Tab-separated table of C-alpha atoms in Angstrom:
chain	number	residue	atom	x	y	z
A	1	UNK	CA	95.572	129.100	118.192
A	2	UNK	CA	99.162	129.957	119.159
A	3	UNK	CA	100.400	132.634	122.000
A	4	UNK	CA	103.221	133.805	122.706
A	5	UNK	CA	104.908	133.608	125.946
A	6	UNK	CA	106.256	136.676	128.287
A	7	UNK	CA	109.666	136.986	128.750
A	8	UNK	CA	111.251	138.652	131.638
A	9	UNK	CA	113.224	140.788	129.327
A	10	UNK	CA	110.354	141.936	127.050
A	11	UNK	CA	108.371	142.707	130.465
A	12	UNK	CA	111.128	144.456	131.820
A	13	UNK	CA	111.639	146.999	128.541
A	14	UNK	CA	107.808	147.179	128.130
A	15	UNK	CA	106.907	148.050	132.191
A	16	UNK	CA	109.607	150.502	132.477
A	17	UNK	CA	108.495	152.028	128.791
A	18	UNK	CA	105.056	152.290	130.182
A	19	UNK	CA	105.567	154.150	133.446
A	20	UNK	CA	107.061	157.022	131.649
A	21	UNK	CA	103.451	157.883	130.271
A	22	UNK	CA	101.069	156.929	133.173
A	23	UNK	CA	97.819	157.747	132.601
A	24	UNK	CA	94.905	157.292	135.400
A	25	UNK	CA	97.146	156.724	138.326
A	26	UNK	CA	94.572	156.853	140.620
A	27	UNK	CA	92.473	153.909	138.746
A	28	UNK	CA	95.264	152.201	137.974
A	29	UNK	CA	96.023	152.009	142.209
A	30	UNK	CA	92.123	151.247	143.049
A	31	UNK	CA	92.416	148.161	140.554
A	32	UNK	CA	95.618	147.135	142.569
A	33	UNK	CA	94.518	147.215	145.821
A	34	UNK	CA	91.395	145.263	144.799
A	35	UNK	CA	93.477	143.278	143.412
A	36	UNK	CA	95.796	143.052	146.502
A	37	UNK	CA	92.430	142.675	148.728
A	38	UNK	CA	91.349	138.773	146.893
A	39	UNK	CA	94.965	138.027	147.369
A	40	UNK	CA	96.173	135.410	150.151
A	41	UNK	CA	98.694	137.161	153.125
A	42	UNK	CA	101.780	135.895	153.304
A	43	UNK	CA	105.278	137.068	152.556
A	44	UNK	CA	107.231	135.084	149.813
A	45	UNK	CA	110.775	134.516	150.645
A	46	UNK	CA	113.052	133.767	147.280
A	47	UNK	CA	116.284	131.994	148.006
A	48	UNK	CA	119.187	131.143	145.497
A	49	UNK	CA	120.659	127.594	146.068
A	50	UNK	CA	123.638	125.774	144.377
A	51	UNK	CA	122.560	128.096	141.373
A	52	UNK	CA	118.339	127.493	141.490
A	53	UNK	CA	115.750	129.832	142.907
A	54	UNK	CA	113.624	128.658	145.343
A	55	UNK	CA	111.077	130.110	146.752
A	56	UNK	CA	109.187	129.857	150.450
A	57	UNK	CA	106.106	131.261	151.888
A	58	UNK	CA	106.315	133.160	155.199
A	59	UNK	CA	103.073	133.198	157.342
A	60	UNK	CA	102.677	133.920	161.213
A	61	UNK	CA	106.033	133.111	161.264
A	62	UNK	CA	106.454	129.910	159.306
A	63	UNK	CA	108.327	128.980	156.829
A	64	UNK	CA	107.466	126.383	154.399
A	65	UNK	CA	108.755	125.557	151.234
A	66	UNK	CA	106.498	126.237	147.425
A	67	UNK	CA	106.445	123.854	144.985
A	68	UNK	CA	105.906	125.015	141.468
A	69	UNK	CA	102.592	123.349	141.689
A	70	UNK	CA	101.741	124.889	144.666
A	71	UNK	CA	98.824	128.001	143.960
A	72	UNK	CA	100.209	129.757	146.717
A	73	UNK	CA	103.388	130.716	145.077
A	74	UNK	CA	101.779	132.423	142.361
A	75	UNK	CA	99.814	134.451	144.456
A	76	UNK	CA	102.588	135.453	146.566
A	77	UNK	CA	104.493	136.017	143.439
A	78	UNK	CA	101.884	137.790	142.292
A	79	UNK	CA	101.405	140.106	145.653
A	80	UNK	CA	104.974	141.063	146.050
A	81	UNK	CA	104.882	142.240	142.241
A	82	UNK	CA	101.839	144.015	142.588
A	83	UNK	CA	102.744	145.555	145.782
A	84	UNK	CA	105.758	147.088	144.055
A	85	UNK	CA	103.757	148.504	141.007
A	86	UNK	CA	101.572	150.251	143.464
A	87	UNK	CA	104.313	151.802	145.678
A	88	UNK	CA	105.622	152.794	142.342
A	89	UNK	CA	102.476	154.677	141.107
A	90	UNK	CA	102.116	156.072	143.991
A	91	UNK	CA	105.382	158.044	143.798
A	92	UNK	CA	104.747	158.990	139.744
A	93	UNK	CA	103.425	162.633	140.547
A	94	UNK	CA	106.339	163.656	143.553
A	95	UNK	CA	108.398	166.158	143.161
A	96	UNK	CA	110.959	165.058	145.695
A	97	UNK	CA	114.196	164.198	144.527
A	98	UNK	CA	114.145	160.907	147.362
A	99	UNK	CA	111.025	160.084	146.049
A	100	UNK	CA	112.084	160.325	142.328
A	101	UNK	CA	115.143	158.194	143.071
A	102	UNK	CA	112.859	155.956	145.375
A	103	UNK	CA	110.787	155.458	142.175
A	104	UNK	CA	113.593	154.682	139.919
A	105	UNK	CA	115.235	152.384	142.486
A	106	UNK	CA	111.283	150.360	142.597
A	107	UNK	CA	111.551	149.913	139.140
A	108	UNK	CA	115.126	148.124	139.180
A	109	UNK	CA	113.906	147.045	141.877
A	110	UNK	CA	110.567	145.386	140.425
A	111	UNK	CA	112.755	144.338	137.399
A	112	UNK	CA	115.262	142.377	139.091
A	113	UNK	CA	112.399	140.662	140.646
A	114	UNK	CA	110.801	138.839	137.593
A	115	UNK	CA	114.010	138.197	136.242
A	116	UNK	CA	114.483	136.045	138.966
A	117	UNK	CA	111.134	134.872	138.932
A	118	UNK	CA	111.869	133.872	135.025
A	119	UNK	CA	115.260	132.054	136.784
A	120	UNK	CA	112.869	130.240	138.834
A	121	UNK	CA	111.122	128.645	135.678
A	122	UNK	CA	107.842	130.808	136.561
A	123	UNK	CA	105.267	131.516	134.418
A	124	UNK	CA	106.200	135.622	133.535
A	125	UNK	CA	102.769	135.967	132.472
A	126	UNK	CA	100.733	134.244	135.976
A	127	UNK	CA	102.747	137.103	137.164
A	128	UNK	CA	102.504	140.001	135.641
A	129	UNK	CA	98.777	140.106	133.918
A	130	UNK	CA	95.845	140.509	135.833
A	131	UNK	CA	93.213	137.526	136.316
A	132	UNK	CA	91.084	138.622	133.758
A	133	UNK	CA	93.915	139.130	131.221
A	134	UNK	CA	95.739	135.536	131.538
A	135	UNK	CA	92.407	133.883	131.590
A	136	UNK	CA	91.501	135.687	128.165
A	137	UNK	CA	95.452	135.424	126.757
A	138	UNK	CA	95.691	131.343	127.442
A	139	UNK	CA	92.268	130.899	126.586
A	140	UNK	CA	91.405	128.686	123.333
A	141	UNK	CA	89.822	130.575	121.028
A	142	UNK	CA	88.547	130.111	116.753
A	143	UNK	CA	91.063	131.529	114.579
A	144	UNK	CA	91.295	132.145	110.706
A	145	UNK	CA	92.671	129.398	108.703
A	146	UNK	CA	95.705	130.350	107.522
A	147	UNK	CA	97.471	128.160	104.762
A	148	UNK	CA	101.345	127.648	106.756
A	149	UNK	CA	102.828	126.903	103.592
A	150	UNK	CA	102.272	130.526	102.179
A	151	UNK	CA	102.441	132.280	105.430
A	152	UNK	CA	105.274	134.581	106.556
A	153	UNK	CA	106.398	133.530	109.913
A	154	UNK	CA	107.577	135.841	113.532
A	155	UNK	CA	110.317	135.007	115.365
A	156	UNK	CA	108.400	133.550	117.672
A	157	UNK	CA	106.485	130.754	115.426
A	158	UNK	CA	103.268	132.568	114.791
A	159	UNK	CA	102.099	131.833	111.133
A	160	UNK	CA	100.676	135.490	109.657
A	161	UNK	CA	99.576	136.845	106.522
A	162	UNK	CA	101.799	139.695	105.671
A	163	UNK	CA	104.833	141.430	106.297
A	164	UNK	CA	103.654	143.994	108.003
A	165	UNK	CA	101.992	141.917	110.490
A	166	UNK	CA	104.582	140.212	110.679
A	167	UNK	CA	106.426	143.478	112.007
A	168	UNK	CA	103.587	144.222	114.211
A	169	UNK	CA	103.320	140.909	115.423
A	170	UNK	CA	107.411	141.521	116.463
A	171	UNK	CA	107.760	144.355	118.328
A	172	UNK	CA	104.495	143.426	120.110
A	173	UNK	CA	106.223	140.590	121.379
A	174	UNK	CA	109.759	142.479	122.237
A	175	UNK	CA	107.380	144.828	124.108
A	176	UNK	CA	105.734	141.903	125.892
A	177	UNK	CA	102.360	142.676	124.482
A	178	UNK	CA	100.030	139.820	124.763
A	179	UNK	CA	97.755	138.892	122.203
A	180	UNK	CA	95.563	136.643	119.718
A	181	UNK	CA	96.260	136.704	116.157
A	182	UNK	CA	92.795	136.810	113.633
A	183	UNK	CA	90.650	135.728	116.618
A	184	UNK	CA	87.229	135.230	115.861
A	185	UNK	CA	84.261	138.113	116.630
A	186	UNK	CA	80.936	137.631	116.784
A	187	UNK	CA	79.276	140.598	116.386
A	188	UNK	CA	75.344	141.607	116.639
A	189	UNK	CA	74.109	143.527	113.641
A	190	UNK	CA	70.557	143.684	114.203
A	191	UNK	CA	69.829	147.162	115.519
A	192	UNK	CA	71.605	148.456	112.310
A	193	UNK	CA	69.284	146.272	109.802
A	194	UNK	CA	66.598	147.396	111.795
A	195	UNK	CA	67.860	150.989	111.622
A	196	UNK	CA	68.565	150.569	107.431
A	197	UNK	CA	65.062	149.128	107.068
A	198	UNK	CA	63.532	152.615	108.451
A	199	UNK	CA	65.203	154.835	106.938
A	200	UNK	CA	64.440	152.469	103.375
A	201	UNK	CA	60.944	152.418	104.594
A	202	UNK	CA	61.016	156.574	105.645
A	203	UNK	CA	62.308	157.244	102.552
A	204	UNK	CA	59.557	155.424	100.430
A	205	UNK	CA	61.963	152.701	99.084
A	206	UNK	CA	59.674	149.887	100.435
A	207	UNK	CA	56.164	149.128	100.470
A	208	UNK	CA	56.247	146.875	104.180
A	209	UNK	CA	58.985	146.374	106.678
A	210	UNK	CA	58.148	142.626	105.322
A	211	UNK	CA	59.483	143.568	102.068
A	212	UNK	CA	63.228	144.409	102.873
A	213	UNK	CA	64.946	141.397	101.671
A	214	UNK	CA	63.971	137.738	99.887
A	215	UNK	CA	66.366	135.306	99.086
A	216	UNK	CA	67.208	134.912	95.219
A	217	UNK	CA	69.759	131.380	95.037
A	218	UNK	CA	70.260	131.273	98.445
A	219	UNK	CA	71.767	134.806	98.806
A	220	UNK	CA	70.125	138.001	100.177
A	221	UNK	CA	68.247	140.129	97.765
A	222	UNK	CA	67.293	143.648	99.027
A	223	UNK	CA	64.135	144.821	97.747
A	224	UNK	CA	64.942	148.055	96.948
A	225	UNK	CA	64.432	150.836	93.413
A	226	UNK	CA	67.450	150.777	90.640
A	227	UNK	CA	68.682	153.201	92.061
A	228	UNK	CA	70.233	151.223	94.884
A	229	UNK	CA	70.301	147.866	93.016
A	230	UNK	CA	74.195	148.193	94.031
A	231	UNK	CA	73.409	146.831	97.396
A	232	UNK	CA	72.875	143.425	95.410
A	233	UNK	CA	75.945	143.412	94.507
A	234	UNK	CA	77.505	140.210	95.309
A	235	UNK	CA	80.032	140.773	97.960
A	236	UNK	CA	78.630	143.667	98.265
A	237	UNK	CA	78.872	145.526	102.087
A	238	UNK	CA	74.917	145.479	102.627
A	239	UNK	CA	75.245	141.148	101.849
A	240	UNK	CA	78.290	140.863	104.339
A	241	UNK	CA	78.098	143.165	107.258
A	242	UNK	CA	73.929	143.421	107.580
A	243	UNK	CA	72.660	139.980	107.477
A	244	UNK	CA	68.878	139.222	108.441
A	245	UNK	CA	70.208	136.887	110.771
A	246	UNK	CA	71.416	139.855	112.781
A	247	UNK	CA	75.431	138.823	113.211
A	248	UNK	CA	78.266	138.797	111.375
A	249	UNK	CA	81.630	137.117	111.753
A	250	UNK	CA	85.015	139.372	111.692
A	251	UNK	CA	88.378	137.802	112.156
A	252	UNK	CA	90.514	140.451	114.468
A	253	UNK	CA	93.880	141.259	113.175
A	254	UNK	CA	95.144	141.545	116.459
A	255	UNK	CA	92.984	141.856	119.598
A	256	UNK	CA	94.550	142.176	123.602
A	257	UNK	CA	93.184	143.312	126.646
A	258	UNK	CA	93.949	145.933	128.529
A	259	UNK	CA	95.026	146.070	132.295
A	260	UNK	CA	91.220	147.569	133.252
A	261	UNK	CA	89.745	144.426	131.597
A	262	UNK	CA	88.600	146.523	127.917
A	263	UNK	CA	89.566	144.753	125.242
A	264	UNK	CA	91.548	146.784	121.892
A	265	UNK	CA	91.675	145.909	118.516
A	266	UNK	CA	94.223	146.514	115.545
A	267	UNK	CA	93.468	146.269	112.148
A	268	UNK	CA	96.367	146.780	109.885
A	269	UNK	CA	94.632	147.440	106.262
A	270	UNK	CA	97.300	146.455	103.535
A	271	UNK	CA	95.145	146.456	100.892
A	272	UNK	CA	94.215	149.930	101.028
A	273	UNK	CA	94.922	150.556	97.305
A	274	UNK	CA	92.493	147.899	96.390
A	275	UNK	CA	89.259	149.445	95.832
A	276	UNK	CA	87.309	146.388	97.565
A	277	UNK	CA	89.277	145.994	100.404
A	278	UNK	CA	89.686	150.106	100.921
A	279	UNK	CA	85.530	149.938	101.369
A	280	UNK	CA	85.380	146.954	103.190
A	281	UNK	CA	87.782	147.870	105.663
A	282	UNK	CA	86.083	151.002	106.160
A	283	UNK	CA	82.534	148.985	107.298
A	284	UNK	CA	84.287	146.512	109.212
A	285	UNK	CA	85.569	149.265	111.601
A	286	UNK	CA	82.506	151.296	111.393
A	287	UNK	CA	80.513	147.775	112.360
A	288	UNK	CA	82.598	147.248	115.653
A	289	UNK	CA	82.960	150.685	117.098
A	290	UNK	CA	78.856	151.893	116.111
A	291	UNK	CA	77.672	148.766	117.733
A	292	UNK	CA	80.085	148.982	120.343
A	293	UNK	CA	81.901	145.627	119.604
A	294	UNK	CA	85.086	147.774	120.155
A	295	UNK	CA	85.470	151.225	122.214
A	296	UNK	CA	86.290	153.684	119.619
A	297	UNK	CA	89.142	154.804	122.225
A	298	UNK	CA	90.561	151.258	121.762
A	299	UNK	CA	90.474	150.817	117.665
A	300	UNK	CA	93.767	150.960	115.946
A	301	UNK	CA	93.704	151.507	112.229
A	302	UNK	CA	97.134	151.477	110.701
A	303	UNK	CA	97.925	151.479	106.981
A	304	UNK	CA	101.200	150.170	105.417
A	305	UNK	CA	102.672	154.422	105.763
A	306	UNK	CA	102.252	154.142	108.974
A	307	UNK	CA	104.236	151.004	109.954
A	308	UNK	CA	106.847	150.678	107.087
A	309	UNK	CA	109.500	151.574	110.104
A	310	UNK	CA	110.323	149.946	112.963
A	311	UNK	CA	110.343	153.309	114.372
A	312	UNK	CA	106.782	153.631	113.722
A	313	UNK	CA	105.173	150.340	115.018
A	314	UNK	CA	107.148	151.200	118.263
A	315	UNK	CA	105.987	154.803	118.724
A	316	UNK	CA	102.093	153.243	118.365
A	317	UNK	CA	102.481	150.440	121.002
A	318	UNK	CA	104.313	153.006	123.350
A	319	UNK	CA	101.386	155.313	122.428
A	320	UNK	CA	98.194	153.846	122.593
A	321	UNK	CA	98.905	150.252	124.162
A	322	UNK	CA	101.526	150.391	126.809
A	323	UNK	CA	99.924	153.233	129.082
A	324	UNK	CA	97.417	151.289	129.975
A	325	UNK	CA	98.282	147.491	129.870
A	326	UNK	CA	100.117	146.984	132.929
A	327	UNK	CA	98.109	148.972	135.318
């Protein structure tokens, strides 16, 4: 398991990016001032000395200085930034031209702000995600061996597979886009084996809903007419995505969370020539978003046309991830 940190620069493009394209402004401000709500009062003073920032908590009128081990700093930290993303969203849909310069001035504003906090050896990331997210993006989680000698690498140290995930991977990370690389799924399958062994059983293809599988040398046999003997194929999509166990393991390409706690997944099919691959990448998706392992809203399905440009693997992060990650 390996993440990649936030830097204040990658934050800064990606926020700025984002607000261009809000989307639910008026969710996006109810999740802030919850958020705002659970967070400790206080005003955080930051203070440059001989060179270092150092920061101070103001309350009833006290000053008193904040270690970086101290909680409190990141949740003043954490208030201040908020506090400016919500005056900023609240501004988005004005037409007047002090309230469109007030906006732009928030968002220099807002920027200058976790640079400094990056100055002050903070954690970008404590700052700028929400609970949920940083508990999910520094969580330890199983991931897909992946044989380091043979991988390609990002500039960041993440071992991957391919080159184009390895430009994915990339501009993720220069958009600050956090994430887990092939992180494990566990998925339940057992309404759709129930739902294939009715419509075998509807269609007179088994005697008994007893009769649906056996086990021939350990694997699964469907007991099924010639006719769909194919299904006993081994490999075959009916042996690897409906077992009678009812789940199935699936190794995300890339998964992240969004800022309203949903989760989105990529999957970048490279193989898409291959005949195999081409079907199996077809169920895999098909798996996640009909048992709702994934909202179909937050799927990403890319093949190598569609990110063999930089250009490209940009205009999809701006597109369908940055709108809604921050806010």
């Amino acid at each position: 398991m390996r993440v990649t940190p936030i830097s204040a620069d990658s934050f800064c493009v990606s926020i700025e990016t984002a607000l261009l394209t809000p989307l639910d402004i008026e969710a996006s401000m109810k999740r802030i001032q919850r958020a705002l709500n659970r967070l400790p009062n206080g005003k955080l003073i930051v203070s440059n000395q001989d060179s270092r920032v150092v920061f101070f908590a103001e309350v009833d009128g006290n000053r008193k200085y904040l270690s970086k081990k101290n909680p409190l700093l990141y949740s003043l930290t954490r208030r201040r930034y908020q506090t400016m993303l919500f005056n900023i969203l609240s501004l988005t849909h004005s037409t007047r031209q002090y309230d469109i310069k007030r906006r732009k001035d928030l968002i220099v504003r807002l920027q200058q702000f976790i640079r400094t906090c990056e100055k002050g050896n903070l954690d970008i990331a404590k700052i700028v995600l929400s609970s949920a997210q940083y508990a999910w993006f520094i969580g330890t989680f199983r991931q897909k061996f992946i044989n380091e000698e043979k991988a390609l690498w990002t500039a960041r140290g993440l071992p991957v597979r391919s080159k184009s995930e390895r430009d994915i991977i990339n501009k993720c990370d220069d958009l600050a886009v956090p994430l887990h690389y092939e992180e494990r799924m566990i998925i339940n399958v057992r309404s759709l084996v129930d739902k294939l062994e009715d419509e075998l059983l509807s269609k007179g293809f088994l005697r008994s809903r007893t009769s649906l599988y056996s086990y021939i040398n350990g694997e699964i046999h469907w007991n099924v007419p010639p006719e769909l003997e194919s299904m006993n194929t081994h490999g075959s999509i009916w042996q690897t995505y409906y077992p009678p166990n009812g789940t199935i393991e699936i190794y995300n390409d890339i998964k992240g969370m969004f800022a309203d706690g949903s989760i989105f997944i990529w999957e970048h099919e490279g193989l898409i020539l291959e005949f195999i691959y081409r079907i199996h990448a077809s169920e895999r998706g098909s798996v996640m978003k009909i048992t709702n392992a994934v909202d179909q809203e937050n799927f990403i399905e890319t093949y190598e046309n569609d990110v063999d440009t930089p250009e490209k693997v940009i205009d999809i992060i701006e597109r369908k991830i940055l709108p809604r990650l921050w806010y």
